């Protein structure tokens, strides 16, 4: 069974600084997808970034980038130049064919000015 | 393009009652998945429907059921409500069944169910 672990229940960062959220996962498959979702107070889950396991190159989306270490089953999210609007709960998730998105417990990120 | 619409947004029910939640996916999307979100358990997968057929089911009791209509709209039903069913219920739609393989899963804003 797939599992996702986010070891940091809460993180904080100052505006314009960089923060890294950690995620480890376990899956028996070689072909899978990894995601980071953001859930602001509005509760709307928003996809931040995705990574295909077969790709060695780390995904980037503007200020968001990942550090994907397949052998270590690690998938961390780096947020650069943090903004107040980045404050939210962040969920790491893994997906493989025939199953569903499996989420970690989430990391609450607060951003201070 | 309208997003995923979940109704109602808030619901208060009494223990023992039943409840039906609705999810309208993005136009053209055929896959709908349901998740239960609680502070203690996080996000847990309930079930997935594609083309009116349940394709996948999570580890929830039979009190939780769902269906999908020909227009891809989906409903989930919880019978004999328990206090522990209080949660945010999220629906996600995607174009194809294997959301994540080639397409993104888009989430609704959820229905907050409170059982008293």
Tab-separated table of C-alpha atoms in Angstrom:
chain	number	residue	atom	x	y	z
A	1	UNK	CA	0.000	0.000	0.000
A	2	UNK	CA	1.118	3.490	-0.729
A	3	UNK	CA	1.889	5.811	2.163
A	4	UNK	CA	2.898	9.444	2.305
A	5	UNK	CA	4.588	11.056	5.292
A	6	UNK	CA	4.942	14.755	5.940
A	7	UNK	CA	7.045	15.088	9.070
A	8	UNK	CA	6.551	18.816	9.581
A	9	UNK	CA	3.056	19.629	10.864
A	10	UNK	CA	3.856	23.346	10.859
A	11	UNK	CA	6.409	25.575	9.226
A	12	UNK	CA	6.918	29.312	9.182
A	13	UNK	CA	8.808	31.623	6.871
A	14	UNK	CA	9.321	35.348	6.447
A	15	UNK	CA	8.282	37.142	3.302
A	16	UNK	CA	10.873	36.949	0.519
A	17	UNK	CA	12.643	34.040	2.225
A	18	UNK	CA	12.856	30.429	1.069
A	19	UNK	CA	11.249	27.474	2.774
A	20	UNK	CA	11.385	23.743	2.107
A	21	UNK	CA	8.587	21.329	2.972
A	22	UNK	CA	9.493	17.671	3.347
A	23	UNK	CA	7.695	14.603	2.063
A	24	UNK	CA	8.593	10.935	1.943
A	25	UNK	CA	6.495	8.222	0.389
A	26	UNK	CA	6.376	4.526	-0.105
A	27	UNK	CA	5.123	2.708	-3.159
A	28	UNK	CA	5.917	-0.660	-4.684
A	29	UNK	CA	5.419	0.574	-8.229
A	30	UNK	CA	8.071	2.067	-10.481
A	31	UNK	CA	5.626	4.212	-12.425
A	32	UNK	CA	3.813	6.813	-10.360
A	33	UNK	CA	3.195	10.515	-10.046
A	34	UNK	CA	3.859	12.907	-7.199
A	35	UNK	CA	2.034	16.103	-6.398
A	36	UNK	CA	2.032	19.042	-4.059
A	37	UNK	CA	-1.370	20.580	-3.407
A	38	UNK	CA	-2.085	23.803	-1.569
A	39	UNK	CA	-5.225	24.292	0.526
A	40	UNK	CA	-5.781	27.898	1.641
A	41	UNK	CA	-8.448	28.828	4.214
A	42	UNK	CA	-11.006	28.835	1.393
A	43	UNK	CA	-10.520	25.015	1.405
A	44	UNK	CA	-10.034	24.892	-2.376
A	45	UNK	CA	-7.320	22.351	-3.155
A	46	UNK	CA	-5.000	23.795	-5.771
A	47	UNK	CA	-2.333	21.849	-7.614
A	48	UNK	CA	1.042	23.501	-7.048
A	49	UNK	CA	3.383	21.183	-8.889
A	50	UNK	CA	3.607	17.643	-10.220
A	51	UNK	CA	6.457	15.250	-10.908
A	52	UNK	CA	6.450	12.135	-13.040
A	53	UNK	CA	8.556	9.429	-11.400
A	54	UNK	CA	10.175	8.429	-14.688
A	55	UNK	CA	11.577	11.927	-15.146
A	56	UNK	CA	14.897	12.586	-13.492
A	57	UNK	CA	14.671	16.338	-13.917
A	58	UNK	CA	13.086	18.134	-10.985
A	59	UNK	CA	9.865	19.980	-11.792
A	60	UNK	CA	9.648	23.743	-11.376
A	61	UNK	CA	6.715	26.137	-11.529
A	62	UNK	CA	7.745	29.758	-11.098
A	63	UNK	CA	8.717	30.146	-7.410
A	64	UNK	CA	7.956	26.498	-6.648
A	65	UNK	CA	10.391	23.678	-7.266
A	66	UNK	CA	10.842	20.133	-6.048
A	67	UNK	CA	13.772	18.014	-5.022
A	68	UNK	CA	12.840	14.517	-6.185
A	69	UNK	CA	15.068	11.738	-4.870
A	70	UNK	CA	13.578	8.541	-6.276
A	71	UNK	CA	15.910	6.104	-4.557
A	72	UNK	CA	15.271	7.742	-1.198
A	73	UNK	CA	11.552	8.134	-1.987
A	74	UNK	CA	11.732	11.768	-1.044
A	75	UNK	CA	9.839	14.636	-2.660
A	76	UNK	CA	10.387	18.012	-1.027
A	77	UNK	CA	8.871	21.323	-2.092
A	78	UNK	CA	10.896	24.520	-2.125
A	79	UNK	CA	9.113	27.848	-2.143
A	80	UNK	CA	11.337	30.756	-3.075
A	81	UNK	CA	10.632	34.440	-2.446
A	82	UNK	CA	7.736	33.528	-0.137
A	83	UNK	CA	4.653	35.706	-0.295
A	84	UNK	CA	1.817	36.262	2.169
A	85	UNK	CA	-0.490	34.467	-0.260
A	86	UNK	CA	1.569	31.297	0.114
A	87	UNK	CA	0.187	30.793	3.614
A	88	UNK	CA	-1.859	27.597	3.468
A	89	UNK	CA	-1.809	23.912	4.238
A	90	UNK	CA	0.348	21.971	1.803
A	91	UNK	CA	-0.295	18.339	0.978
A	92	UNK	CA	2.049	15.918	-0.680
A	93	UNK	CA	0.327	13.159	-2.672
A	94	UNK	CA	1.270	10.108	-4.709
A	95	UNK	CA	-0.713	8.483	-7.483
A	96	UNK	CA	-0.275	5.270	-9.415
A	97	UNK	CA	-2.525	3.759	-12.074
A	98	UNK	CA	-5.538	1.879	-10.807
A	99	UNK	CA	-5.520	3.583	-7.445
A	100	UNK	CA	-6.362	6.976	-6.046
A	101	UNK	CA	-4.432	9.995	-4.892
A	102	UNK	CA	-2.918	9.185	-1.489
A	103	UNK	CA	-2.227	12.247	0.602
A	104	UNK	CA	0.072	13.023	3.506
A	105	UNK	CA	-1.300	14.658	6.649
A	106	UNK	CA	-0.241	18.099	5.488
A	107	UNK	CA	2.065	20.916	6.575
A	108	UNK	CA	0.627	24.242	7.669
A	109	UNK	CA	2.779	27.058	6.328
A	110	UNK	CA	2.561	30.508	7.863
A	111	UNK	CA	4.187	33.528	6.237
A	112	UNK	CA	5.064	36.624	8.230
A	113	UNK	CA	5.864	40.103	6.969
B	1	UNK	CA	-15.115	27.525	-17.675
B	2	UNK	CA	-16.925	26.698	-14.452
B	3	UNK	CA	-14.993	24.761	-11.838
B	4	UNK	CA	-16.065	21.814	-9.749
B	5	UNK	CA	-19.229	22.680	-7.859
B	6	UNK	CA	-20.180	20.995	-4.638
B	7	UNK	CA	-23.512	21.510	-2.925
B	8	UNK	CA	-24.401	22.255	-0.278
B	9	UNK	CA	-21.382	24.038	1.189
B	10	UNK	CA	-22.457	23.446	4.765
B	11	UNK	CA	-24.714	20.869	6.322
B	12	UNK	CA	-25.762	20.035	9.866
B	13	UNK	CA	-27.376	16.663	10.477
B	14	UNK	CA	-28.434	14.655	13.485
B	15	UNK	CA	-26.899	11.322	14.362
B	16	UNK	CA	-28.807	8.507	12.686
B	17	UNK	CA	-29.992	10.581	9.754
B	18	UNK	CA	-28.790	10.183	6.214
B	19	UNK	CA	-27.297	12.796	3.917
B	20	UNK	CA	-26.674	13.250	0.196
B	21	UNK	CA	-23.907	15.441	-1.162
B	22	UNK	CA	-23.644	16.558	-4.755
B	23	UNK	CA	-20.727	17.218	-7.063
B	24	UNK	CA	-20.866	18.717	-10.539
B	25	UNK	CA	-17.560	18.196	-12.350
B	26	UNK	CA	-16.016	20.493	-14.877
B	27	UNK	CA	-17.805	20.233	-18.199
B	28	UNK	CA	-16.371	17.360	-20.215
B	29	UNK	CA	-14.770	15.662	-17.234
B	30	UNK	CA	-15.852	12.070	-16.794
B	31	UNK	CA	-14.001	11.017	-13.676
B	32	UNK	CA	-15.176	12.045	-10.221
B	33	UNK	CA	-13.471	11.095	-6.960
B	34	UNK	CA	-14.578	11.729	-3.399
B	35	UNK	CA	-12.397	12.327	-0.354
B	36	UNK	CA	-13.097	12.778	3.333
B	37	UNK	CA	-10.921	15.293	5.160
B	38	UNK	CA	-10.693	15.359	8.961
B	39	UNK	CA	-8.078	16.922	11.260
B	40	UNK	CA	-7.129	13.549	12.670
B	41	UNK	CA	-7.072	11.339	9.582
B	42	UNK	CA	-6.283	13.895	6.912
B	43	UNK	CA	-7.539	13.242	3.399
B	44	UNK	CA	-8.893	9.767	2.825
B	45	UNK	CA	-10.141	8.372	-0.471
B	46	UNK	CA	-13.771	7.297	-0.542
B	47	UNK	CA	-14.485	6.239	-4.115
B	48	UNK	CA	-14.066	7.084	-7.765
B	49	UNK	CA	-16.590	7.032	-10.567
B	50	UNK	CA	-15.971	7.030	-14.280
B	51	UNK	CA	-18.666	6.872	-16.921
B	52	UNK	CA	-21.303	6.010	-14.297
B	53	UNK	CA	-19.298	3.062	-12.947
B	54	UNK	CA	-17.531	2.851	-9.617
B	55	UNK	CA	-13.927	2.085	-10.521
B	56	UNK	CA	-12.239	2.280	-7.165
B	57	UNK	CA	-13.271	2.265	-3.534
B	58	UNK	CA	-11.528	3.250	-0.335
B	59	UNK	CA	-11.707	1.583	3.036
B	60	UNK	CA	-14.988	2.972	4.321
B	61	UNK	CA	-18.036	1.152	5.679
B	62	UNK	CA	-21.020	0.365	3.487
B	63	UNK	CA	-22.881	3.342	4.954
B	64	UNK	CA	-20.929	5.401	2.442
B	65	UNK	CA	-22.146	5.030	-1.102
B	66	UNK	CA	-22.177	7.011	-4.277
B	67	UNK	CA	-23.294	7.130	-7.838
B	68	UNK	CA	-22.629	8.985	-11.038
B	69	UNK	CA	-25.170	10.116	-13.564
B	70	UNK	CA	-24.957	10.186	-17.353
B	71	UNK	CA	-24.021	13.877	-17.256
B	72	UNK	CA	-21.070	12.952	-14.965
B	73	UNK	CA	-22.587	14.636	-11.925
B	74	UNK	CA	-22.012	12.566	-8.837
B	75	UNK	CA	-23.682	12.144	-5.496
B	76	UNK	CA	-22.477	10.517	-2.363
B	77	UNK	CA	-24.752	9.297	0.370
B	78	UNK	CA	-24.031	8.546	3.991
B	79	UNK	CA	-26.667	6.631	5.902
B	80	UNK	CA	-27.088	6.288	9.649
B	81	UNK	CA	-24.811	9.199	10.363
B	82	UNK	CA	-22.332	8.968	13.221
B	83	UNK	CA	-20.572	11.782	15.046
B	84	UNK	CA	-17.314	10.641	13.467
B	85	UNK	CA	-18.676	11.357	10.000
B	86	UNK	CA	-18.283	15.068	10.674
B	87	UNK	CA	-15.757	16.173	8.065
B	88	UNK	CA	-15.062	18.150	4.959
B	89	UNK	CA	-16.044	16.101	1.920
B	90	UNK	CA	-14.101	16.984	-1.203
B	91	UNK	CA	-14.884	16.066	-4.750
B	92	UNK	CA	-12.338	16.067	-7.566
B	93	UNK	CA	-12.931	15.784	-11.275
B	94	UNK	CA	-10.611	14.977	-14.128
B	95	UNK	CA	-10.878	14.471	-17.833
B	96	UNK	CA	-9.818	10.869	-17.877
B	97	UNK	CA	-10.108	8.121	-15.346
B	98	UNK	CA	-6.479	7.956	-14.326
B	99	UNK	CA	-6.225	11.474	-13.016
B	100	UNK	CA	-2.621	12.307	-12.582
B	101	UNK	CA	-1.364	10.166	-15.408
B	102	UNK	CA	-2.140	12.696	-18.079
B	103	UNK	CA	-4.539	15.129	-16.505
B	104	UNK	CA	-4.880	17.184	-13.415
B	105	UNK	CA	-7.486	16.516	-10.719
B	106	UNK	CA	-9.516	19.651	-10.008
B	107	UNK	CA	-11.103	19.931	-6.597
B	108	UNK	CA	-14.298	21.585	-5.454
B	109	UNK	CA	-14.497	23.705	-2.320
B	110	UNK	CA	-16.043	20.878	-0.375
B	111	UNK	CA	-19.091	20.298	1.761
B	112	UNK	CA	-18.624	20.777	5.489
B	113	UNK	CA	-20.781	18.167	7.213
B	114	UNK	CA	-21.408	18.453	10.929
B	115	UNK	CA	-23.177	15.615	12.726
B	116	UNK	CA	-24.687	16.493	16.092
